[in-house]
CSV table of C-alpha atoms in Angstrom, one decimal:
chain,number,residue,atom,x,y,z
V,92,MET,CA,-18.0,-3.3,-7.0
V,93,GLN,CA,-21.4,-3.8,-5.3
V,94,MET,CA,-19.7,-5.0,-2.1
V,95,ILE,CA,-17.5,-1.9,-2.0
V,96,LEU,CA,-20.6,0.4,-2.4
V,97,GLU,CA,-22.4,-1.4,0.4
V,98,GLN,CA,-19.4,-0.9,2.7
V,99,THR,CA,-19.5,2.9,1.8
V,100,THR,CA,-23.2,2.9,2.7
V,101,VAL,CA,-24.3,4.1,-0.7
V,102,ASN,CA,-27.7,2.7,-1.7
V,103,GLY,CA,-28.7,0.9,-4.9
V,104,ARG,CA,-27.4,-1.9,-7.1
V,105,PHE,CA,-24.6,-0.8,-9.3
V,106,GLY,CA,-25.8,-2.6,-12.4
V,107,ASP,CA,-29.3,-1.0,-12.3
V,108,TYR,CA,-28.0,2.5,-13.1
V,109,SER,CA,-27.2,4.3,-16.4
V,110,LEU,CA,-23.6,5.2,-17.2
V,111,ASP,CA,-24.0,8.8,-15.9
V,112,GLU,CA,-25.7,7.6,-12.7
V,113,LYS,CA,-22.9,5.0,-12.1
V,114,GLN,CA,-20.3,7.8,-12.3
V,115,GLU,CA,-22.3,9.9,-9.8
V,116,LEU,CA,-22.7,6.9,-7.5
V,117,LEU,CA,-18.9,6.3,-7.5
V,118,VAL,CA,-18.3,10.0,-6.8
V,119,ASP,CA,-20.7,9.8,-3.8
V,120,ALA,CA,-19.0,6.6,-2.5
V,121,ASN,CA,-15.6,8.2,-2.9
V,122,ASP,CA,-16.6,11.3,-1.0
V,123,SER,CA,-18.2,9.3,1.7
V,124,LEU,CA,-15.0,7.3,2.2
V,125,LEU,CA,-12.8,10.3,2.3
V,126,ASP,CA,-15.1,12.2,4.7
V,127,ARG,CA,-15.0,9.2,7.1
V,128,ALA,CA,-11.3,8.9,6.8
V,129,HIS,CA,-10.7,12.6,7.6
V,130,GLN,CA,-13.1,12.5,10.5
V,131,ASN,CA,-11.3,9.6,12.0
V,132,MET,CA,-8.0,11.3,11.5
V,133,ASP,CA,-9.4,14.4,13.2
V,134,ILE,CA,-10.4,12.2,16.2
V,135,LEU,CA,-6.9,10.7,16.4
V,136,GLU,CA,-5.4,14.2,16.4
V,137,GLY,CA,-7.8,15.4,19.1
V,138,ILE,CA,-9.5,17.9,16.8
V,139,ARG,CA,-12.9,16.2,17.3
V,140,GLU,CA,-14.2,14.2,20.2
V,141,MET,CA,-14.8,10.5,19.7
V,142,VAL,CA,-18.3,9.2,20.5
V,143,GLU,CA,-17.9,6.0,22.6
V,144,ILE,CA,-20.4,3.6,20.9
V,145,GLU,CA,-19.8,0.2,19.5
V,146,SER,CA,-21.3,0.8,16.1
V,147,THR,CA,-22.7,3.7,14.2
V,148,TYR,CA,-25.4,3.8,11.5
V,149,HIS,CA,-24.4,6.0,8.6
V,150,ARG,CA,-27.2,7.4,6.5
V,151,ALA,CA,-27.0,6.0,3.0
V,152,LEU,CA,-26.4,8.5,0.2
V,153,SER,CA,-28.7,8.5,-2.7
V,154,GLY,CA,-27.1,7.1,-5.9
V,155,SER,CA,-28.6,9.7,-8.1
V,156,TRP,CA,-29.9,13.3,-8.0
V,157,ASN,CA,-33.4,12.4,-9.1
V,158,ARG,CA,-33.9,9.6,-6.6
V,159,PRO,CA,-35.6,10.5,-3.2
V,160,PRO,CA,-33.2,10.4,-0.2
V,161,PRO,CA,-33.9,7.7,2.3
V,162,SER,CA,-35.4,8.5,5.7
V,163,SER,CA,-32.9,9.8,8.2
V,164,ALA,CA,-34.1,7.1,10.7
V,165,PRO,CA,-32.8,3.7,9.7
V,166,PRO,CA,-35.2,0.7,9.7
V,167,PRO,CA,-34.6,-1.7,12.6
V,168,GLU,CA,-33.2,-4.4,10.4
V,169,GLN,CA,-30.4,-2.1,9.2
V,170,ARG,CA,-29.2,-0.7,12.5
V,171,SER,CA,-26.4,-3.1,12.7
V,172,SER,CA,-24.5,-1.2,10.0
V,173,VAL,CA,-20.9,-0.9,9.2
V,174,PRO,CA,-19.0,-1.1,12.6
V,175,VAL,CA,-16.7,1.7,13.5
V,176,LEU,CA,-13.2,0.6,14.6
V,177,HIS,CA,-12.2,2.4,17.8
V,178,MET,CA,-8.5,3.3,18.0
V,179,ALA,CA,-6.5,4.8,20.9
V,180,LYS,CA,-5.4,8.3,20.4
V,181,VAL,CA,-1.8,8.6,19.3
V,182,THR,CA,-0.5,11.6,21.2
V,183,THR,CA,3.2,11.6,20.1
V,184,ARG,CA,4.3,10.9,16.6
V,185,PRO,CA,6.6,7.9,16.8
V,186,GLN,CA,9.1,9.2,14.2
V,187,ILE,CA,10.0,12.1,16.4
V,188,LEU,CA,11.7,9.6,18.8
V,189,PHE,CA,13.5,7.6,16.1
V,190,LYS,CA,17.3,7.7,16.6
V,191,ASP,CA,18.0,7.7,12.9
V,192,LYS,CA,17.2,10.8,11.0
V,193,ILE,CA,14.4,10.4,8.4
V,194,ASP,CA,15.6,11.7,5.0
V,195,ASN,CA,12.6,13.0,3.0
V,196,SER,CA,14.7,14.9,0.6
V,197,ASN,CA,14.1,14.6,-3.2
V,198,THR,CA,17.2,12.5,-3.6
V,199,PRO,CA,17.7,8.7,-4.1
V,200,TRP,CA,17.4,6.5,-1.0
V,201,VAL,CA,20.7,5.4,0.5
V,202,PRO,CA,20.8,1.9,2.2
V,203,GLY,CA,21.5,2.1,5.9
V,204,ILE,CA,23.2,-1.3,6.2
V,205,LYS,CA,26.6,-1.2,8.1
V,206,GLU,CA,27.4,-4.9,8.6
V,207,LYS,CA,26.8,-7.9,6.3
V,208,PRO,CA,26.3,-11.2,8.2
V,209,ASN,CA,26.3,-14.5,6.2
V,210,SER,CA,28.2,-12.8,3.3
V,211,LEU,CA,29.8,-14.5,0.4
V,212,LYS,CA,31.1,-11.2,-0.8
V,213,PRO,CA,32.2,-8.1,1.3
V,214,LEU,CA,29.7,-5.3,1.8
V,215,ALA,CA,29.8,-2.8,-1.1
V,216,VAL,CA,26.9,-0.5,-1.8
V,217,LEU,CA,27.6,1.2,-5.1
V,218,ILE,CA,25.7,3.8,-7.2
V,219,GLU,CA,24.0,2.3,-10.2
V,220,VAL,CA,22.3,4.1,-13.2
V,221,ASN,CA,19.5,2.4,-15.0
V,222,GLU,CA,18.5,2.8,-18.7
V,223,GLU,CA,16.3,5.8,-18.0
V,224,GLY,CA,19.2,7.6,-16.2
V,225,TYR,CA,17.9,7.3,-12.6
V,226,GLU,CA,20.4,6.7,-9.9
V,227,SER,CA,20.1,4.0,-7.2
V,228,TYR,CA,22.3,2.0,-5.0
V,229,SER,CA,23.2,-1.7,-5.5
V,230,HIS,CA,21.6,-4.4,-3.5
V,231,PRO,CA,24.0,-5.5,-0.7
V,232,TYR,CA,22.9,-9.2,-1.0
V,233,GLU,CA,22.6,-9.4,-4.7
V,234,TYR,CA,25.6,-11.7,-5.1
V,235,GLU,CA,24.3,-14.0,-2.3
V,236,LEU,CA,20.8,-14.2,-3.8
V,237,ASP,CA,22.2,-14.9,-7.3
V,238,HIS,CA,24.2,-17.9,-5.9
V,239,TRP,CA,21.5,-19.2,-3.6
V,240,SER,CA,19.6,-22.4,-4.3
V,241,PRO,CA,17.0,-24.2,-2.1
V,242,PRO,CA,18.6,-26.7,0.3
V,243,PRO,CA,17.6,-30.4,-0.4
V,244,ASN,CA,15.4,-30.6,2.7
V,245,GLN,CA,13.2,-27.8,1.3
V,246,LEU,CA,12.5,-29.7,-1.9
V,247,LYS,CA,11.1,-32.7,-0.2
V,248,TYR,CA,7.6,-33.5,1.1
V,249,GLN,CA,7.0,-31.8,4.4
V,250,ARG,CA,5.1,-33.2,7.5
V,251,PRO,CA,2.4,-30.6,8.2
V,252,GLU,CA,1.7,-30.0,11.8
V,253,LEU,CA,-1.5,-28.2,12.6
V,254,PRO,CA,-0.5,-25.4,15.0
V,255,ARG,CA,-2.0,-25.2,18.5
V,256,SER,CA,-4.5,-22.6,19.2
V,257,LEU,CA,-3.3,-19.1,20.1
V,258,GLU,CA,-4.4,-19.6,23.7
V,259,ASN,CA,-2.2,-22.6,24.0
V,260,THR,CA,0.8,-21.2,22.2
V,261,PRO,CA,3.5,-19.2,24.0
V,262,TYR,CA,3.8,-15.5,23.0
V,263,SER,CA,6.3,-12.8,23.7
V,264,TYR,CA,6.0,-9.0,23.0
V,265,ILE,CA,9.6,-7.8,22.3
V,266,GLU,CA,10.2,-4.2,23.3
V,267,THR,CA,13.5,-4.1,25.2
V,268,PRO,CA,17.1,-4.9,24.0
V,269,GLU,CA,17.3,-7.8,26.5
V,270,GLN,CA,14.1,-9.4,25.2
V,271,LEU,CA,15.4,-8.9,21.6
V,272,ASP,CA,18.7,-10.7,22.5
V,273,LEU,CA,16.7,-13.6,24.0
V,274,MET,CA,14.5,-13.9,21.0
V,275,MET,CA,17.6,-14.0,18.7
V,276,ALA,CA,19.1,-16.8,20.7
V,277,GLU,CA,15.8,-18.8,20.3
V,278,LEU,CA,15.5,-18.1,16.6
V,279,LYS,CA,19.0,-19.3,15.7
V,280,ASP,CA,18.0,-22.9,16.4
V,281,GLN,CA,15.1,-22.8,13.9
V,282,ASN,CA,15.0,-24.0,10.3
V,283,ALA,CA,11.8,-22.2,9.3
V,284,LEU,CA,10.2,-18.9,10.4
V,285,ALA,CA,7.0,-17.2,9.4
V,286,VAL,CA,7.3,-13.4,9.1
V,287,ASP,CA,4.9,-10.5,8.6
V,288,LEU,CA,4.9,-6.8,9.5
V,289,GLU,CA,2.5,-4.0,10.0
V,290,HIS,CA,3.1,-0.6,8.4
V,291,HIS,CA,1.8,3.0,8.7
V,292,SER,CA,1.8,5.4,5.9
V,293,TYR,CA,-0.9,8.1,6.4
V,294,ARG,CA,0.9,10.3,8.9
V,295,SER,CA,4.4,9.9,7.3
V,296,PHE,CA,5.8,10.8,3.9
V,297,MET,CA,7.6,7.5,3.3
V,298,GLY,CA,5.8,5.5,6.0
V,299,PHE,CA,7.4,3.3,8.6
V,300,THR,CA,7.2,-0.2,10.0
V,301,CYS,CA,5.3,-0.4,13.3
V,302,THR,CA,5.5,-4.1,14.3
V,303,LEU,CA,7.2,-7.2,13.1
V,304,GLN,CA,5.6,-10.6,13.7
V,305,ILE,CA,7.7,-13.8,13.7
V,306,SER,CA,6.4,-17.3,14.4
V,307,THR,CA,8.1,-20.6,14.9
V,308,LYS,CA,6.2,-23.9,15.2
V,309,ALA,CA,6.2,-23.5,19.0
V,310,LYS,CA,6.1,-19.7,19.7
V,311,ASP,CA,4.8,-16.3,18.4
V,312,TYR,CA,6.7,-13.0,18.7
V,313,ILE,CA,5.5,-9.5,18.1
V,314,VAL,CA,8.5,-7.1,17.9
V,315,ASP,CA,8.0,-3.4,18.6
V,316,ALA,CA,9.6,-1.9,15.5
V,317,LEU,CA,9.1,1.6,16.8
V,318,THR,CA,11.0,1.3,20.1
V,319,LEU,CA,13.7,-1.1,18.7
V,320,ARG,CA,13.9,0.4,15.3
V,321,HIS,CA,17.7,1.2,15.6
V,322,ARG,CA,18.5,-2.2,16.9
V,323,LEU,CA,16.6,-4.5,14.6
V,324,HIS,CA,19.4,-4.7,12.0
V,325,ILE,CA,20.7,-7.6,14.0
V,326,LEU,CA,17.9,-9.6,12.4
V,327,ASN,CA,20.1,-10.0,9.4
V,328,GLU,CA,21.9,-12.8,11.2
V,329,ILE,CA,18.7,-14.8,10.9
V,330,PHE,CA,17.0,-13.3,7.9
V,331,THR,CA,20.0,-13.7,5.6
V,332,ASN,CA,20.9,-17.1,6.9
V,333,PRO,CA,20.6,-19.3,3.7
V,334,LYS,CA,19.7,-22.4,5.7
V,335,ILE,CA,16.6,-20.9,7.4
V,336,VAL,CA,13.6,-20.5,5.2
V,337,LYS,CA,11.5,-17.3,5.9
V,338,VAL,CA,7.9,-17.7,4.9
V,339,PHE,CA,6.1,-14.5,3.9
V,340,HIS,CA,2.8,-13.8,2.1
V,341,GLY,CA,2.9,-11.1,-0.6
V,342,ALA,CA,6.3,-10.0,0.4
V,343,GLU,CA,7.0,-7.3,-2.2
V,344,ASN,CA,6.2,-4.4,0.1
V,345,ASP,CA,7.6,-6.1,3.2
V,346,ILE,CA,11.0,-6.6,1.6
V,347,GLU,CA,11.3,-2.9,0.7
V,348,TRP,CA,10.0,-1.7,4.1
V,349,LEU,CA,12.5,-4.0,5.9
V,350,GLN,CA,15.4,-2.4,3.9
V,351,ARG,CA,14.2,1.1,4.4
V,352,ASP,CA,13.4,1.1,8.1
V,353,LEU,CA,15.5,-1.7,9.6
V,354,ALA,CA,18.3,-2.2,7.1
V,355,VAL,CA,17.2,-5.9,7.0
V,356,TYR,CA,17.5,-8.1,4.0
V,357,VAL,CA,16.2,-11.6,3.3
V,358,VAL,CA,17.9,-14.7,1.8
V,359,ASN,CA,15.9,-18.0,1.4
V,360,MET,CA,12.3,-17.0,1.2
V,361,PHE,CA,9.1,-18.9,0.4
V,362,ASP,CA,6.3,-16.5,-0.6
V,363,THR,CA,2.9,-18.2,-0.2
V,364,TYR,CA,1.4,-15.7,-2.6
V,365,GLN,CA,3.7,-17.0,-5.4
V,366,ALA,CA,2.8,-20.5,-4.4
V,367,ALA,CA,-0.9,-19.7,-4.6
V,368,LYS,CA,-0.4,-18.3,-8.1
V,369,LEU,CA,1.3,-21.5,-9.3
V,370,LEU,CA,-1.3,-23.7,-7.6
V,371,GLN,CA,-4.0,-21.6,-9.4
V,372,CYS,CA,-5.9,-20.8,-6.2
V,373,PRO,CA,-9.2,-19.0,-6.8
V,374,LYS,CA,-8.0,-16.2,-4.5
V,375,LEU,CA,-4.5,-15.1,-3.7
V,376,ASN,CA,-4.9,-13.2,-0.4
V,377,LEU,CA,-3.9,-14.5,3.0
V,378,ALA,CA,-7.5,-14.5,4.2
V,379,TYR,CA,-8.4,-17.1,1.6
V,380,LEU,CA,-5.4,-19.3,2.5
V,381,LEU,CA,-6.2,-19.1,6.2
V,382,HIS,CA,-9.8,-20.1,5.5
V,383,HIS,CA,-8.9,-22.8,2.9
V,384,TYR,CA,-6.2,-24.5,4.9
V,385,CYS,CA,-7.1,-23.7,8.5
V,386,GLN,CA,-10.8,-22.9,8.4
V,387,LEU,CA,-10.0,-19.6,10.0
V,388,ASP,CA,-11.8,-16.3,9.2
V,389,THR,CA,-9.8,-13.2,10.3
V,390,ASP,CA,-11.2,-9.8,11.4
V,391,LYS,CA,-10.9,-7.5,8.4
V,392,HIS,CA,-11.4,-4.4,10.5
V,393,PHE,CA,-7.8,-4.5,11.6
V,394,GLN,CA,-6.6,-3.9,8.1
V,395,LEU,CA,-7.4,-0.3,9.0
V,396,TYR,CA,-6.0,-0.3,12.5
V,397,ASP,CA,-3.5,2.4,13.4
V,398,TRP,CA,-0.5,0.2,14.3
V,399,ARG,CA,1.3,3.2,15.9
V,400,THR,CA,-1.0,2.7,18.9
V,401,ARG,CA,0.8,1.7,22.1
V,402,PRO,CA,0.0,-0.5,23.8
V,403,LEU,CA,-1.6,-2.6,21.2
V,404,SER,CA,-5.2,-3.7,22.0
V,405,GLU,CA,-5.8,-7.3,22.8
V,406,LYS,CA,-7.7,-7.8,19.6
V,407,ALA,CA,-4.9,-6.2,17.6
V,408,VAL,CA,-2.4,-8.6,19.1
V,409,ILE,CA,-4.6,-11.6,18.1
V,410,TYR,CA,-4.9,-10.3,14.5
V,411,ALA,CA,-1.2,-9.7,14.3
V,412,ARG,CA,-0.4,-13.2,15.6
V,413,GLU,CA,-2.9,-14.9,13.2
V,414,ASP,CA,-0.9,-13.5,10.2
V,415,THR,CA,2.1,-15.7,11.1
V,416,HIS,CA,0.8,-18.3,13.5
V,417,TYR,CA,-0.6,-20.5,10.8
V,418,LEU,CA,1.8,-19.6,8.0
V,419,LEU,CA,4.3,-22.4,8.6
V,420,TYR,CA,1.5,-25.0,8.4
V,421,ILE,CA,0.3,-23.4,5.2
V,422,TYR,CA,3.9,-23.5,3.8
V,423,SER,CA,4.1,-27.2,4.5
V,424,ARG,CA,0.8,-27.9,2.9
V,425,MET,CA,1.6,-25.9,-0.2
V,426,THR,CA,5.0,-27.5,-0.6
V,427,ASN,CA,3.4,-30.9,-0.7
V,428,GLU,CA,0.7,-29.7,-3.2
V,429,LEU,CA,3.4,-28.2,-5.5
V,430,LEU,CA,5.3,-31.5,-5.5
V,431,LYS,CA,2.1,-33.4,-6.1
V,432,ALA,CA,1.0,-31.1,-8.9
V,433,SER,CA,4.3,-31.6,-10.7
V,434,ASN,CA,4.2,-35.4,-10.5
V,435,ASN,CA,6.8,-35.5,-7.7
V,436,ASN,CA,9.2,-33.3,-9.6
V,437,THR,CA,10.5,-30.2,-8.0
V,438,ASN,CA,10.0,-27.8,-11.0
V,439,LEU,CA,7.0,-26.0,-9.5
V,440,LEU,CA,8.5,-25.8,-6.1
V,441,GLU,CA,11.8,-24.4,-7.4
V,442,SER,CA,9.8,-21.9,-9.5
V,443,VAL,CA,8.2,-20.6,-6.2
V,444,TYR,CA,11.7,-20.2,-4.7
V,445,GLN,CA,13.0,-18.5,-7.8
V,446,ARG,CA,10.1,-16.0,-7.9
V,447,SER,CA,10.5,-15.4,-4.1
V,448,THR,CA,14.2,-14.8,-4.6
V,449,GLU,CA,13.4,-12.2,-7.3
V,450,THR,CA,11.2,-10.5,-4.7
V,451,CYS,CA,14.1,-10.5,-2.3
V,452,LYS,CA,16.2,-8.6,-4.9
V,453,ARG,CA,13.8,-5.7,-4.9
V,454,LYS,CA,15.2,-2.4,-3.8
V,455,TYR,CA,13.4,0.4,-2.0
V,456,THR,CA,13.1,3.6,-4.1
V,457,LYS,CA,12.1,6.9,-2.5
V,458,PRO,CA,9.2,8.8,-4.1
V,459,LEU,CA,10.9,11.5,-6.2
V,460,LEU,CA,9.3,14.7,-7.6
V,461,GLU,CA,9.9,15.2,-11.3
V,462,GLU,CA,8.9,17.9,-13.8
V,463,ASP,CA,5.8,16.0,-15.0
V,464,SER,CA,4.8,14.2,-11.8
V,465,HIS,CA,1.5,16.0,-11.6
V,466,MET,CA,0.4,14.6,-15.0
V,467,VAL,CA,-0.2,11.2,-13.4
V,468,THR,CA,-2.9,12.8,-11.2
V,469,TYR,CA,-4.2,14.8,-14.1
V,470,ARG,CA,-4.7,11.7,-16.2
V,471,LYS,CA,-6.4,9.8,-13.4
V,472,GLY,CA,-8.8,12.8,-13.0
V,473,LYS,CA,-10.0,12.3,-16.6
V,474,ARG,CA,-10.9,16.0,-17.0
V,475,LEU,CA,-9.6,18.4,-19.6
V,476,MET,CA,-7.8,21.6,-18.3
V,477,ASP,CA,-6.6,24.7,-20.0
V,478,ASN,CA,-3.1,26.1,-19.5
V,479,ARG,CA,-4.1,28.1,-16.4
V,480,GLN,CA,-5.6,25.1,-14.7
V,481,LEU,CA,-2.6,22.9,-15.6
V,482,PHE,CA,-0.3,25.6,-14.2
V,483,ALA,CA,-2.3,25.6,-10.9
V,484,LEU,CA,-2.2,21.8,-10.8
V,485,LYS,CA,1.5,21.7,-11.2
V,486,GLU,CA,2.1,24.3,-8.6
V,487,LEU,CA,-0.3,22.7,-6.2
V,488,TYR,CA,1.4,19.3,-6.7
V,489,LEU,CA,4.8,21.0,-6.0
V,490,TRP,CA,3.4,22.7,-2.9
V,491,ARG,CA,1.9,19.5,-1.6
V,492,ASP,CA,5.1,17.6,-2.1
V,493,THR,CA,7.2,20.3,-0.4
V,494,ILE,CA,4.9,20.4,2.6
V,495,ALA,CA,4.6,16.6,2.9
V,496,ARG,CA,8.4,16.2,2.9
V,497,ARG,CA,9.0,19.0,5.4
V,498,GLU,CA,6.2,18.0,7.8
V,499,ASP,CA,6.8,14.3,7.3
V,500,GLU,CA,3.1,13.7,6.3
V,501,SER,CA,1.7,11.7,3.4
V,502,PRO,CA,0.6,13.8,0.3
V,503,GLY,CA,-2.9,12.4,0.8
V,504,TYR,CA,-3.0,13.9,4.4
V,505,VAL,CA,-1.7,17.3,3.2
V,506,LEU,CA,-4.1,17.6,0.3
V,507,PRO,CA,-6.1,14.7,-1.2
V,508,ASN,CA,-6.1,14.4,-5.0
V,509,HIS,CA,-9.8,15.1,-5.5
V,510,MET,CA,-9.4,18.4,-3.5
V,511,MET,CA,-6.3,19.4,-5.5
V,512,LEU,CA,-8.1,18.7,-8.8
V,513,GLN,CA,-11.1,20.7,-7.6
V,514,MET,CA,-8.9,23.7,-6.7
V,515,ALA,CA,-7.1,23.6,-10.1
V,516,ASP,CA,-10.4,23.2,-11.9
V,517,THR,CA,-12.2,26.1,-10.3
V,518,LEU,CA,-9.3,28.5,-9.6
V,519,PRO,CA,-11.1,30.3,-6.7
V,520,ARG,CA,-10.5,34.1,-6.5
V,521,GLU,CA,-10.8,34.3,-2.7
V,522,MET,CA,-9.2,32.4,0.2
V,523,GLN,CA,-12.7,31.3,1.3
V,524,GLY,CA,-13.1,29.8,-2.1
V,525,VAL,CA,-9.9,27.8,-1.6
V,526,LEU,CA,-11.3,26.4,1.6
V,527,ALA,CA,-14.7,25.7,-0.1
V,528,CYS,CA,-12.9,23.2,-2.4
V,529,CYS,CA,-12.2,21.0,0.7
V,530,ASN,CA,-14.7,19.1,2.8
V,531,PRO,CA,-13.5,18.5,5.4
V,532,ILE,CA,-10.7,21.0,5.4
V,533,PRO,CA,-7.3,19.4,5.9
V,534,THR,CA,-5.3,20.8,8.8
V,535,LEU,CA,-2.3,21.9,6.6
V,536,VAL,CA,-4.6,23.5,4.0
V,537,ARG,CA,-6.1,25.7,6.7
V,538,GLN,CA,-2.6,26.5,8.0
V,539,TYR,CA,-1.2,27.4,4.6
V,540,VAL,CA,-4.3,28.8,2.9
V,541,MET,CA,-2.5,32.0,2.0
V,542,GLU,CA,0.1,30.1,0.0
V,543,LEU,CA,-2.6,28.2,-1.8
V,544,HIS,CA,-4.5,31.4,-2.5
V,545,GLN,CA,-1.3,32.9,-4.1
V,546,ILE,CA,-1.0,29.9,-6.4
V,547,MET,CA,-4.6,30.4,-7.5
V,548,LEU,CA,-3.9,34.1,-8.2
V,549,ARG,CA,-0.7,33.3,-10.2
V,550,ALA,CA,-2.6,30.8,-12.2
V,551,ARG,CA,-5.3,33.3,-13.1
V,552,GLU,CA,-2.6,35.8,-14.2
V,553,GLN,CA,-1.3,33.3,-16.8
V,554,PRO,CA,-2.1,34.3,-20.4
V,555,LEU,CA,-4.9,32.0,-21.6
V,556,VAL,CA,-3.8,30.0,-24.5
V,557,LYS,CA,-6.7,28.9,-26.7
V,558,VAL,CA,-6.1,25.6,-28.5
V,559,VAL,CA,-8.3,23.5,-30.7
V,560,CYS,CA,-9.1,20.3,-28.8
V,561,ASN,CA,-7.3,17.4,-30.4
V,562,TRP,CA,-9.6,14.4,-30.3
V,563,LYS,CA,-6.7,12.0,-30.0
V,564,TYR,CA,-5.5,13.8,-26.9
V,565,CYS,CA,-9.1,13.8,-25.5
V,566,ILE,CA,-9.2,10.0,-25.8
V,567,PHE,CA,-5.7,9.7,-24.3
V,568,VAL,CA,-6.8,11.7,-21.2
V,569,TYR,CA,-10.2,10.1,-20.8
V,570,LEU,CA,-9.1,6.5,-21.1
V,571,SER,CA,-5.9,7.2,-19.1
V,572,ILE,CA,-3.9,4.9,-21.3
V,573,SER,CA,-0.2,4.9,-21.8
V,574,PRO,CA,1.4,6.7,-24.8
V,575,PHE,CA,2.7,3.3,-26.0
V,576,THR,CA,-0.8,1.8,-26.0
V,577,PHE,CA,-2.2,4.9,-27.6
V,578,ASP,CA,0.3,4.7,-30.4
V,579,ILE,CA,-0.7,1.1,-31.1
V,580,LEU,CA,-4.4,2.0,-31.2
V,581,LEU,CA,-3.6,5.0,-33.5
V,582,GLU,CA,-1.7,2.7,-35.8
V,583,TYR,CA,-4.7,0.3,-36.1
V,584,LEU,CA,-7.0,3.3,-36.8
V,585,ASN,CA,-4.7,4.5,-39.5
V,586,TYR,CA,-4.5,1.0,-41.0
V,587,PHE,CA,-8.3,0.8,-40.9
V,588,ASN,CA,-8.7,4.2,-42.6
V,589,ARG,CA,-6.3,3.1,-45.4
V,590,TYR,CA,-8.3,-0.1,-45.8
V,591,LEU,CA,-11.5,1.9,-46.2
V,592,ALA,CA,-9.9,4.3,-48.7
V,593,LEU,CA,-8.7,1.3,-50.8
V,594,SER,CA,-12.1,-0.4,-50.6
V,595,LYS,CA,-13.8,2.8,-52.0
V,596,GLN,CA,-11.3,3.0,-54.9
V,597,PHE,CA,-11.8,-0.7,-55.7
V,598,HIS,CA,-15.6,-0.4,-55.8
V,599,ARG,CA,-15.5,2.7,-58.1
């Protein structure tokens, strides 16, 4: 927590404050992060001008109201503060140029797969209904995944080959159909590939894949998943080949994004995240594995890079290549360690493949609006609201969802949660009051301020229902616990009360 606060430029050690001051400190940190994020988005949209400097000192916020603010001029030893990552301005939204139509409707997601290479069973995408009554479509490769088992060569000790440096390794940027065909021809001869992808979600309702990184032991590829989006389904010839192992790290999101954007599925995957869990590594992220096995420290700033940017900067290319360049070596090392940890048996290694296969069975689900969707945000806000405020919150949530789907923007871009809760809590009478709840004011809030003002007025017109506060409900909201957990706690409390009552009767 202290490290996060330092990155948000909020002063003070977290453990030195009282409970109330800790809450205020976290609010300050959250506001600081959101302000910086919105300012950067305004720069990308051209609303603000970007100052061309390498790093900027941000004045630290005081952690409490009764502590004096620091001097506006930073001391010399602190002037190398948090570096600001400079990104090229994205002038055209990439999704406008997609050949496939983006479906943001409030209906279940439909798989886009048209052909099924490496099939054991013909392509059939059927509607399924789960126990809760929600509809979804069957996984096209479910049968193949159920009947897949690791080839014998993947259950043996590997010969780790430390990869050459990036400078001495061939690299191709794939952005034309001809380059894609050439890459496919080269990949078909491989028995192992390292795969990763970069994704963007802030300026899109569902998000989209921007780049796809693939590495063999001899070469690195970065595939432009924006330009070639409609052609990358041919990767199924490689990605569903049961004889080629695909090495990912933390593939849960990657598997779903590949399905949604590229109609690509994976058979035969080794997830180094699952291997790290079974090997009980102290950390499970890729940065730790790169440092542990390859003594490599990656640039964390590029976790915030806007991967829609074209052309990619030289440093962005290096970061993207590093995610897969060393992964096959790590895979070999971890395979050997799993075999050694199980006394040369294959049970741990097979468990990694089993867990990885379960990840491959994941299906993308579109975010759907339901009657009580706003209650998730309400509980996270940990504040009590009357019926007028809850009415406003529900209507604001519906408005935000509608605008986000129509404009293809993320809900957080349209109206961040903390601003939405502030509007619902204060119910401003005037339009200026609606804008005053937002700092900085999101573009679409300013554009649709009249609609938001009407929601506030309708909420104020609701008859106020006065209810006696139920202490159980207050605990439920404040702790943000699930109803099931709350029922268990309540059962224990009732049991304890009965025990006290019996004890009193016994001592009489």
